[in-house]
Amino acid sequence: MPINYYIFLALALFCIGVAGVLTRRNAIIIFMCVELMLNAVNLLLVAFSKMHQHALAVTNPQAGIDGQLFVFFIMVVAAAEVSVGLAIIVMMYRNTHSTDVNFLNRLKH
Amino acid sequence: MGITQILFWGLSILALLGAILVVISKNPVHSVLWLIVVFMAISGHYILLNAQFLAIVNLIVYAGAIMVLFLFVFMLMNLNADTEPQKNKWLKIAGVVAGGSLLLVLVAALKHADMKNQLAVMNKGEIGLIHNLGLVLFQDYVVPFEITSVLFLSAMVGVVVIGKKD
């Protein structure tokens, strides 16, 4: 597959995630849209790693392997991030009995 | 058109459809289930690219652990379509227009890039297999790998501190 198709697929997924973050007000859905954006980037990293491997296969058989390890580390960081983020949302729900992000502007006062 | 192409287009359409349904579903539980569909489709893409380790890790960590966490929180809070906060119609339109404009700008910028000969090779290549990834991970990336465990420990402590009733 030409790399263009992967770039446009990942761009479309990323922009759907951006639109979701901007249109929804439920904090958990916003969080899920952030996960969607992370996954679009992961997909593009893997596609680029395979492209890199194809281009450099003659000189370096291990070319492109770093990209896949970055994806692995992104997943690890995302797992830690999700656990902390959901804990914050649960705490917010306990205080306001809602997951509406507009309640968060109380932080101003 | 070979089987690989058919699978590529099918998985792409499934991923985009699932992503759109994540955003427009009124019921948050349906959003979580559609997000699992998106993750399955992306795992299918990883398998097509012969990145089998990442495909399995994506299924286990994202579709398994993280989505169960989301579902668990939804059920803990008893959220459904009735309690879904509604946003102003104009703000929704503005958000969709902003996302669409971002897509338009990025596609316009990359449309004429000269990448016709760059192929993401499918169904071959050894770098995605667990043997090669493991060798590189435990030779060149040992320090980041160990720091990751500290990150998880701090995340665990942070969650306990935040979630504690005071």
PDB file of C-alpha atoms in Angstrom:
ATOM      1  CA  MET A   1       0.000   0.000   0.000  1.00  0.00           C
ATOM      2  CA  PRO A   2       1.362   3.481  -0.785  1.00  0.00           C
ATOM      3  CA  ILE A   3       2.120   5.452   2.359  1.00  0.00           C
ATOM      4  CA  ASN A   4      -0.322   8.178   1.244  1.00  0.00           C
ATOM      5  CA  TYR A   5      -3.327   6.036   2.103  1.00  0.00           C
ATOM      6  CA  TYR A   6      -2.080   5.483   5.635  1.00  0.00           C
ATOM      7  CA  ILE A   7      -1.327   9.188   6.065  1.00  0.00           C
ATOM      8  CA  PHE A   8      -4.819  10.194   4.981  1.00  0.00           C
ATOM      9  CA  LEU A   9      -6.487   7.469   7.066  1.00  0.00           C
ATOM     10  CA  ALA A  10      -4.569   8.570  10.172  1.00  0.00           C
ATOM     11  CA  LEU A  11      -5.334  12.233   9.442  1.00  0.00           C
ATOM     12  CA  ALA A  12      -9.041  11.466   9.143  1.00  0.00           C
ATOM     13  CA  LEU A  13      -9.060   9.527  12.426  1.00  0.00           C
ATOM     14  CA  PHE A  14      -7.101  12.303  14.153  1.00  0.00           C
ATOM     15  CA  CYS A  15      -9.461  15.013  12.913  1.00  0.00           C
ATOM     16  CA  ILE A  16     -12.526  13.023  13.960  1.00  0.00           C
ATOM     17  CA  GLY A  17     -10.924  12.892  17.404  1.00  0.00           C
ATOM     18  CA  VAL A  18     -10.319  16.659  17.373  1.00  0.00           C
ATOM     19  CA  ALA A  19     -13.918  17.303  16.338  1.00  0.00           C
ATOM     20  CA  GLY A  20     -15.094  14.988  19.126  1.00  0.00           C
ATOM     21  CA  VAL A  21     -13.057  16.841  21.736  1.00  0.00           C
ATOM     22  CA  LEU A  22     -14.517  20.134  20.531  1.00  0.00           C
ATOM     23  CA  THR A  23     -18.156  19.029  20.257  1.00  0.00           C
ATOM     24  CA  ARG A  24     -18.771  16.792  23.268  1.00  0.00           C
ATOM     25  CA  ARG A  25     -19.145  17.999  26.829  1.00  0.00           C
ATOM     26  CA  ASN A  26     -18.993  14.708  28.712  1.00  0.00           C
ATOM     27  CA  ALA A  27     -15.483  14.525  30.194  1.00  0.00           C
ATOM     28  CA  ILE A  28     -15.158  10.767  29.630  1.00  0.00           C
ATOM     29  CA  ILE A  29     -16.128  11.027  25.948  1.00  0.00           C
ATOM     30  CA  ILE A  30     -13.540  13.786  25.522  1.00  0.00           C
ATOM     31  CA  PHE A  31     -11.008  11.455  27.085  1.00  0.00           C
ATOM     32  CA  MET A  32     -12.003   8.684  24.657  1.00  0.00           C
ATOM     33  CA  CYS A  33     -11.527  11.045  21.724  1.00  0.00           C
ATOM     34  CA  VAL A  34      -7.998  11.752  22.985  1.00  0.00           C
ATOM     35  CA  GLU A  35      -7.383   7.985  22.937  1.00  0.00           C
ATOM     36  CA  LEU A  36      -8.654   7.928  19.357  1.00  0.00           C
ATOM     37  CA  MET A  37      -6.113  10.593  18.394  1.00  0.00           C
ATOM     38  CA  LEU A  38      -3.310   8.644  20.090  1.00  0.00           C
ATOM     39  CA  ASN A  39      -4.273   5.550  18.123  1.00  0.00           C
ATOM     40  CA  ALA A  40      -4.274   7.434  14.824  1.00  0.00           C
ATOM     41  CA  VAL A  41      -0.713   8.535  15.550  1.00  0.00           C
ATOM     42  CA  ASN A  42       0.288   4.987  16.514  1.00  0.00           C
ATOM     43  CA  LEU A  43      -1.056   3.637  13.228  1.00  0.00           C
ATOM     44  CA  LEU A  44       0.911   6.224  11.275  1.00  0.00           C
ATOM     45  CA  LEU A  45       4.103   5.428  13.214  1.00  0.00           C
ATOM     46  CA  VAL A  46       3.801   1.742  12.375  1.00  0.00           C
ATOM     47  CA  ALA A  47       3.136   2.516   8.710  1.00  0.00           C
ATOM     48  CA  PHE A  48       6.184   4.790   8.576  1.00  0.00           C
ATOM     49  CA  SER A  49       8.317   2.149  10.281  1.00  0.00           C
ATOM     50  CA  LYS A  50       7.373  -0.368   7.578  1.00  0.00           C
ATOM     51  CA  MET A  51       8.103   2.234   4.894  1.00  0.00           C
ATOM     52  CA  HIS A  52      11.495   2.921   6.430  1.00  0.00           C
ATOM     53  CA  GLN A  53      12.267  -0.777   6.601  1.00  0.00           C
ATOM     54  CA  HIS A  54      11.382  -1.206   2.935  1.00  0.00           C
ATOM     55  CA  ALA A  55      13.614   1.713   1.931  1.00  0.00           C
ATOM     56  CA  LEU A  56      16.656   0.656   3.976  1.00  0.00           C
ATOM     57  CA  ALA A  57      16.308  -3.124   3.956  1.00  0.00           C
ATOM     58  CA  VAL A  58      19.508  -3.655   1.970  1.00  0.00           C
ATOM     59  CA  THR A  59      21.887  -1.781   4.261  1.00  0.00           C
ATOM     60  CA  ASN A  60      20.201  -2.247   7.633  1.00  0.00           C
ATOM     61  CA  PRO A  61      17.831  -5.150   8.274  1.00  0.00           C
ATOM     62  CA  GLN A  62      16.776  -3.631  11.621  1.00  0.00           C
ATOM     63  CA  ALA A  63      15.700  -0.288  10.108  1.00  0.00           C
ATOM     64  CA  GLY A  64      12.338   0.925  11.299  1.00  0.00           C
ATOM     65  CA  ILE A  65      12.251  -1.121  14.472  1.00  0.00           C
ATOM     66  CA  ASP A  66      12.522   2.004  16.639  1.00  0.00           C
ATOM     67  CA  GLY A  67       9.188   3.256  15.338  1.00  0.00           C
ATOM     68  CA  GLN A  68       7.423   0.154  16.594  1.00  0.00           C
ATOM     69  CA  LEU A  69       9.122   0.454  19.979  1.00  0.00           C
ATOM     70  CA  PHE A  70       7.952   4.069  20.216  1.00  0.00           C
ATOM     71  CA  VAL A  71       4.415   2.816  19.631  1.00  0.00           C
ATOM     72  CA  PHE A  72       4.927   0.345  22.476  1.00  0.00           C
ATOM     73  CA  PHE A  73       6.079   3.106  24.818  1.00  0.00           C
ATOM     74  CA  ILE A  74       3.193   5.357  23.733  1.00  0.00           C
ATOM     75  CA  MET A  75       0.779   2.574  24.691  1.00  0.00           C
ATOM     76  CA  VAL A  76       2.483   2.195  28.075  1.00  0.00           C
ATOM     77  CA  VAL A  77       2.270   5.926  28.791  1.00  0.00           C
ATOM     78  CA  ALA A  78      -1.348   5.986  27.586  1.00  0.00           C
ATOM     79  CA  ALA A  79      -2.268   3.229  30.038  1.00  0.00           C
ATOM     80  CA  ALA A  80      -0.785   5.194  32.954  1.00  0.00           C
ATOM     81  CA  GLU A  81      -2.423   8.395  31.704  1.00  0.00           C
ATOM     82  CA  VAL A  82      -5.861   6.776  31.445  1.00  0.00           C
ATOM     83  CA  SER A  83      -5.744   5.468  34.995  1.00  0.00           C
ATOM     84  CA  VAL A  84      -4.822   8.881  36.449  1.00  0.00           C
ATOM     85  CA  GLY A  85      -7.305  10.706  34.205  1.00  0.00           C
ATOM     86  CA  LEU A  86     -10.202   8.454  35.115  1.00  0.00           C
ATOM     87  CA  ALA A  87      -9.352   8.867  38.803  1.00  0.00           C
ATOM     88  CA  ILE A  88      -9.564  12.642  38.358  1.00  0.00           C
ATOM     89  CA  ILE A  89     -12.911  12.309  36.535  1.00  0.00           C
ATOM     90  CA  VAL A  90     -14.291  10.049  39.292  1.00  0.00           C
ATOM     91  CA  MET A  91     -13.197  12.616  41.886  1.00  0.00           C
ATOM     92  CA  MET A  92     -14.865  15.389  39.864  1.00  0.00           C
ATOM     93  CA  TYR A  93     -18.064  13.312  39.646  1.00  0.00           C
ATOM     94  CA  ARG A  94     -17.990  12.774  43.394  1.00  0.00           C
ATOM     95  CA  ASN A  95     -17.840  16.528  43.982  1.00  0.00           C
ATOM     96  CA  THR A  96     -20.306  17.761  41.345  1.00  0.00           C
ATOM     97  CA  HIS A  97     -22.456  14.672  40.489  1.00  0.00           C
ATOM     98  CA  SER A  98     -21.876  15.342  36.811  1.00  0.00           C
ATOM     99  CA  THR A  99     -19.191  14.754  34.211  1.00  0.00           C
ATOM    100  CA  ASP A 100     -19.966  17.975  32.356  1.00  0.00           C
ATOM    101  CA  VAL A 101     -16.679  19.761  31.668  1.00  0.00           C
ATOM    102  CA  ASN A 102     -18.352  23.142  32.112  1.00  0.00           C
ATOM    103  CA  PHE A 103     -18.380  22.492  35.848  1.00  0.00           C
ATOM    104  CA  LEU A 104     -14.624  22.679  35.721  1.00  0.00           C
ATOM    105  CA  ASN A 105     -14.688  26.451  35.273  1.00  0.00           C
ATOM    106  CA  ARG A 106     -15.302  26.559  38.999  1.00  0.00           C
ATOM    107  CA  LEU A 107     -11.556  26.104  39.319  1.00  0.00           C
ATOM    108  CA  LYS A 108     -11.362  29.810  38.565  1.00  0.00           C
ATOM    109  CA  HIS A 109     -12.981  30.797  41.830  1.00  0.00           C
TER     110      HIS A 109
ATOM    111  CA  MET B   1      -7.303  -6.164  -6.283  1.00  0.00           C
ATOM    112  CA  GLY B   2      -5.829  -8.722  -3.943  1.00  0.00           C
ATOM    113  CA  ILE B   3      -7.082  -9.876  -0.581  1.00  0.00           C
ATOM    114  CA  THR B   4      -4.687  -7.460   1.164  1.00  0.00           C
ATOM    115  CA  GLN B   5      -6.183  -4.447  -0.574  1.00  0.00           C
ATOM    116  CA  ILE B   6      -9.724  -5.582   0.189  1.00  0.00           C
ATOM    117  CA  LEU B   7      -8.819  -6.044   3.851  1.00  0.00           C
ATOM    118  CA  PHE B   8      -7.107  -2.635   3.936  1.00  0.00           C
ATOM    119  CA  TRP B   9     -10.142  -0.800   2.589  1.00  0.00           C
ATOM    120  CA  GLY B  10     -12.556  -2.795   4.736  1.00  0.00           C
ATOM    121  CA  LEU B  11     -10.613  -2.113   7.922  1.00  0.00           C
ATOM    122  CA  SER B  12     -10.195   1.567   6.998  1.00  0.00           C
ATOM    123  CA  ILE B  13     -13.919   2.024   6.450  1.00  0.00           C
ATOM    124  CA  LEU B  14     -14.653   0.163   9.694  1.00  0.00           C
ATOM    125  CA  ALA B  15     -12.221   2.373  11.630  1.00  0.00           C
ATOM    126  CA  LEU B  16     -13.607   5.629  10.218  1.00  0.00           C
ATOM    127  CA  LEU B  17     -17.224   4.541  10.709  1.00  0.00           C
ATOM    128  CA  GLY B  18     -16.503   3.491  14.285  1.00  0.00           C
ATOM    129  CA  ALA B  19     -14.691   6.754  15.005  1.00  0.00           C
ATOM    130  CA  ILE B  20     -17.603   8.824  13.698  1.00  0.00           C
ATOM    131  CA  LEU B  21     -20.070   6.771  15.747  1.00  0.00           C
ATOM    132  CA  VAL B  22     -17.914   7.254  18.885  1.00  0.00           C
ATOM    133  CA  VAL B  23     -18.370  10.993  18.481  1.00  0.00           C
ATOM    134  CA  ILE B  24     -22.068  11.086  17.567  1.00  0.00           C
ATOM    135  CA  SER B  25     -23.486   8.370  19.869  1.00  0.00           C
ATOM    136  CA  LYS B  26     -25.812   9.843  22.481  1.00  0.00           C
ATOM    137  CA  ASN B  27     -25.351   6.964  24.918  1.00  0.00           C
ATOM    138  CA  PRO B  28     -21.815   6.929  26.413  1.00  0.00           C
ATOM    139  CA  VAL B  29     -21.786   3.122  26.687  1.00  0.00           C
ATOM    140  CA  HIS B  30     -22.366   2.850  22.931  1.00  0.00           C
ATOM    141  CA  SER B  31     -19.434   5.226  22.426  1.00  0.00           C
ATOM    142  CA  VAL B  32     -17.175   2.881  24.406  1.00  0.00           C
ATOM    143  CA  LEU B  33     -18.332  -0.130  22.386  1.00  0.00           C
ATOM    144  CA  TRP B  34     -17.700   1.693  19.088  1.00  0.00           C
ATOM    145  CA  LEU B  35     -14.260   2.712  20.322  1.00  0.00           C
ATOM    146  CA  ILE B  36     -13.517  -0.987  20.869  1.00  0.00           C
ATOM    147  CA  VAL B  37     -14.517  -1.578  17.223  1.00  0.00           C
ATOM    148  CA  VAL B  38     -12.041   1.150  16.169  1.00  0.00           C
ATOM    149  CA  PHE B  39      -9.269  -0.486  18.200  1.00  0.00           C
ATOM    150  CA  MET B  40     -10.038  -3.879  16.645  1.00  0.00           C
ATOM    151  CA  ALA B  41      -9.805  -2.335  13.172  1.00  0.00           C
ATOM    152  CA  ILE B  42      -6.480  -0.682  14.022  1.00  0.00           C
ATOM    153  CA  SER B  43      -5.192  -4.014  15.335  1.00  0.00           C
ATOM    154  CA  GLY B  44      -6.212  -5.519  12.003  1.00  0.00           C
ATOM    155  CA  HIS B  45      -4.135  -2.846  10.275  1.00  0.00           C
ATOM    156  CA  TYR B  46      -1.155  -3.788  12.458  1.00  0.00           C
ATOM    157  CA  ILE B  47      -1.535  -7.437  11.459  1.00  0.00           C
ATOM    158  CA  LEU B  48      -1.679  -6.423   7.795  1.00  0.00           C
ATOM    159  CA  LEU B  49       1.573  -4.507   8.325  1.00  0.00           C
ATOM    160  CA  ASN B  50       3.094  -7.612   9.945  1.00  0.00           C
ATOM    161  CA  ALA B  51       3.455  -5.854  13.314  1.00  0.00           C
ATOM    162  CA  GLN B  52       2.032  -8.785  15.209  1.00  0.00           C
ATOM    163  CA  PHE B  53       3.389  -7.906  18.640  1.00  0.00           C
ATOM    164  CA  LEU B  54       1.811  -4.440  18.501  1.00  0.00           C
ATOM    165  CA  ALA B  55      -1.471  -5.908  17.247  1.00  0.00           C
ATOM    166  CA  ILE B  56      -1.721  -8.204  20.259  1.00  0.00           C
ATOM    167  CA  VAL B  57      -0.564  -5.508  22.701  1.00  0.00           C
ATOM    168  CA  ASN B  58      -3.118  -3.113  21.216  1.00  0.00           C
ATOM    169  CA  LEU B  59      -5.881  -5.661  21.736  1.00  0.00           C
ATOM    170  CA  ILE B  60      -4.821  -6.566  25.270  1.00  0.00           C
ATOM    171  CA  VAL B  61      -3.964  -3.094  26.571  1.00  0.00           C
ATOM    172  CA  TYR B  62      -6.433  -0.879  24.704  1.00  0.00           C
ATOM    173  CA  ALA B  63      -9.422  -3.031  23.813  1.00  0.00           C
ATOM    174  CA  GLY B  64      -8.965  -5.105  26.954  1.00  0.00           C
ATOM    175  CA  ALA B  65      -7.680  -3.130  29.904  1.00  0.00           C
ATOM    176  CA  ILE B  66      -8.338   0.526  29.075  1.00  0.00           C
ATOM    177  CA  MET B  67     -11.814   0.039  27.647  1.00  0.00           C
ATOM    178  CA  VAL B  68     -12.840  -2.137  30.592  1.00  0.00           C
ATOM    179  CA  LEU B  69     -11.682   0.721  32.828  1.00  0.00           C
ATOM    180  CA  PHE B  70     -13.866   3.153  30.863  1.00  0.00           C
ATOM    181  CA  LEU B  71     -16.895   0.849  30.992  1.00  0.00           C
ATOM    182  CA  PHE B  72     -16.327   0.322  34.692  1.00  0.00           C
ATOM    183  CA  VAL B  73     -16.312   4.067  35.352  1.00  0.00           C
ATOM    184  CA  PHE B  74     -19.484   4.526  33.259  1.00  0.00           C
ATOM    185  CA  MET B  75     -21.281   1.851  35.198  1.00  0.00           C
ATOM    186  CA  LEU B  76     -20.010   3.240  38.495  1.00  0.00           C
ATOM    187  CA  MET B  77     -21.500   6.626  37.619  1.00  0.00           C
ATOM    188  CA  ASN B  78     -24.711   5.224  36.116  1.00  0.00           C
ATOM    189  CA  LEU B  79     -24.486   7.491  33.071  1.00  0.00           C
ATOM    190  CA  ASN B  80     -26.878   7.096  30.159  1.00  0.00           C
ATOM    191  CA  ALA B  81     -28.332   9.120  27.289  1.00  0.00           C
ATOM    192  CA  ASP B  82     -30.652  11.070  29.619  1.00  0.00           C
ATOM    193  CA  THR B  83     -27.854  12.402  31.804  1.00  0.00           C
ATOM    194  CA  GLU B  84     -25.733  13.341  28.794  1.00  0.00           C
ATOM    195  CA  PRO B  85     -24.950  17.071  28.978  1.00  0.00           C
ATOM    196  CA  GLN B  86     -26.185  18.904  25.889  1.00  0.00           C
ATOM    197  CA  LYS B  87     -24.157  21.547  24.192  1.00  0.00           C
ATOM    198  CA  ASN B  88     -25.299  24.589  22.304  1.00  0.00           C
ATOM    199  CA  LYS B  89     -26.060  23.735  18.646  1.00  0.00           C
ATOM    200  CA  TRP B  90     -23.820  26.483  17.309  1.00  0.00           C
ATOM    201  CA  LEU B  91     -20.900  25.315  19.430  1.00  0.00           C
ATOM    202  CA  LYS B  92     -21.321  21.812  17.986  1.00  0.00           C
ATOM    203  CA  ILE B  93     -21.326  23.164  14.434  1.00  0.00           C
ATOM    204  CA  ALA B  94     -18.265  25.271  15.224  1.00  0.00           C
ATOM    205  CA  GLY B  95     -16.435  22.207  16.582  1.00  0.00           C
ATOM    206  CA  VAL B  96     -17.225  20.129  13.485  1.00  0.00           C
ATOM    207  CA  VAL B  97     -16.184  22.997  11.194  1.00  0.00           C
ATOM    208  CA  ALA B  98     -12.913  23.413  13.120  1.00  0.00           C
ATOM    209  CA  GLY B  99     -12.111  19.692  12.889  1.00  0.00           C
ATOM    210  CA  GLY B 100     -13.044  19.608   9.212  1.00  0.00           C
ATOM    211  CA  SER B 101     -10.887  22.641   8.501  1.00  0.00           C
ATOM    212  CA  LEU B 102      -7.917  21.018  10.207  1.00  0.00           C
ATOM    213  CA  LEU B 103      -8.427  17.924   8.028  1.00  0.00           C
ATOM    214  CA  LEU B 104      -8.752  20.104   4.924  1.00  0.00           C
ATOM    215  CA  VAL B 105      -5.550  22.032   5.652  1.00  0.00           C
ATOM    216  CA  LEU B 106      -3.511  18.914   6.417  1.00  0.00           C
ATOM    217  CA  VAL B 107      -4.795  17.024   3.365  1.00  0.00           C
ATOM    218  CA  ALA B 108      -4.163  20.032   1.121  1.00  0.00           C
ATOM    219  CA  ALA B 109      -0.638  20.340   2.496  1.00  0.00           C
ATOM    220  CA  LEU B 110       0.183  16.661   1.970  1.00  0.00           C
ATOM    221  CA  LYS B 111      -1.747  15.946  -1.222  1.00  0.00           C
ATOM    222  CA  HIS B 112       1.030  16.901  -3.609  1.00  0.00           C
ATOM    223  CA  ALA B 113       3.879  15.528  -1.519  1.00  0.00           C
ATOM    224  CA  ASP B 114       6.026  13.227  -3.590  1.00  0.00           C
ATOM    225  CA  MET B 115       5.452   9.912  -1.841  1.00  0.00           C
ATOM    226  CA  LYS B 116       4.207   7.811  -4.719  1.00  0.00           C
ATOM    227  CA  ASN B 117       7.142   5.418  -4.553  1.00  0.00           C
ATOM    228  CA  GLN B 118       7.160   5.036  -0.782  1.00  0.00           C
ATOM    229  CA  LEU B 119       5.416   1.832   0.108  1.00  0.00           C
ATOM    230  CA  ALA B 120       4.359   0.593   3.509  1.00  0.00           C
ATOM    231  CA  VAL B 121       5.165  -3.039   2.824  1.00  0.00           C
ATOM    232  CA  MET B 122       2.564  -5.549   3.879  1.00  0.00           C
ATOM    233  CA  ASN B 123       2.773  -9.224   4.744  1.00  0.00           C
ATOM    234  CA  LYS B 124       6.531  -9.353   4.918  1.00  0.00           C
ATOM    235  CA  GLY B 125       9.394  -8.010   6.965  1.00  0.00           C
ATOM    236  CA  GLU B 126      10.598  -9.385  10.273  1.00  0.00           C
ATOM    237  CA  ILE B 127      10.833  -6.234  12.402  1.00  0.00           C
ATOM    238  CA  GLY B 128       7.362  -6.499  13.882  1.00  0.00           C
ATOM    239  CA  LEU B 129       7.878  -9.967  15.306  1.00  0.00           C
ATOM    240  CA  ILE B 130       8.299 -10.346  19.027  1.00  0.00           C
ATOM    241  CA  HIS B 131      11.762 -11.890  18.702  1.00  0.00           C
ATOM    242  CA  ASN B 132      13.335  -8.861  17.001  1.00  0.00           C
ATOM    243  CA  LEU B 133      11.402  -6.301  19.039  1.00  0.00           C
ATOM    244  CA  GLY B 134      12.381  -8.033  22.259  1.00  0.00           C
ATOM    245  CA  LEU B 135      16.061  -8.080  21.347  1.00  0.00           C
ATOM    246  CA  VAL B 136      16.109  -4.351  20.607  1.00  0.00           C
ATOM    247  CA  LEU B 137      13.911  -3.534  23.611  1.00  0.00           C
ATOM    248  CA  PHE B 138      16.186  -5.275  26.095  1.00  0.00           C
ATOM    249  CA  GLN B 139      19.472  -4.191  24.473  1.00  0.00           C
ATOM    250  CA  ASP B 140      19.056  -0.581  23.360  1.00  0.00           C
ATOM    251  CA  TYR B 141      15.973   0.485  25.302  1.00  0.00           C
ATOM    252  CA  VAL B 142      16.561  -1.049  28.723  1.00  0.00           C
ATOM    253  CA  VAL B 143      16.705   2.304  30.549  1.00  0.00           C
ATOM    254  CA  PRO B 144      13.404   3.638  29.134  1.00  0.00           C
ATOM    255  CA  PHE B 145      11.845   0.258  29.872  1.00  0.00           C
ATOM    256  CA  GLU B 146      12.897   0.456  33.516  1.00  0.00           C
ATOM    257  CA  ILE B 147      11.795   4.085  33.786  1.00  0.00           C
ATOM    258  CA  THR B 148       8.417   2.898  32.547  1.00  0.00           C
ATOM    259  CA  SER B 149       8.037   0.765  35.644  1.00  0.00           C
ATOM    260  CA  VAL B 150       8.711   3.835  37.814  1.00  0.00           C
ATOM    261  CA  LEU B 151       6.072   5.690  35.774  1.00  0.00           C
ATOM    262  CA  PHE B 152       3.535   2.954  36.475  1.00  0.00           C
ATOM    263  CA  LEU B 153       4.385   2.970  40.157  1.00  0.00           C
ATOM    264  CA  SER B 154       3.914   6.741  40.351  1.00  0.00           C
ATOM    265  CA  ALA B 155       0.648   6.456  38.402  1.00  0.00           C
ATOM    266  CA  MET B 156      -0.568   3.836  40.869  1.00  0.00           C
ATOM    267  CA  VAL B 157       0.343   5.995  43.860  1.00  0.00           C
ATOM    268  CA  GLY B 158      -1.259   9.003  42.193  1.00  0.00           C
ATOM    269  CA  VAL B 159      -4.517   7.155  41.527  1.00  0.00           C
ATOM    270  CA  VAL B 160      -4.707   5.969  45.128  1.00  0.00           C
ATOM    271  CA  VAL B 161      -4.030   9.473  46.453  1.00  0.00           C
ATOM    272  CA  ILE B 162      -6.576  11.095  44.112  1.00  0.00           C
ATOM    273  CA  GLY B 163      -9.235   8.453  44.593  1.00  0.00           C
ATOM    274  CA  LYS B 164      -9.026   8.370  48.379  1.00  0.00           C
ATOM    275  CA  LYS B 165     -12.012   9.764  50.255  1.00  0.00           C
ATOM    276  CA  ASP B 166     -10.760  12.422  52.633  1.00  0.00           C
TER     277      ASP B 166
END
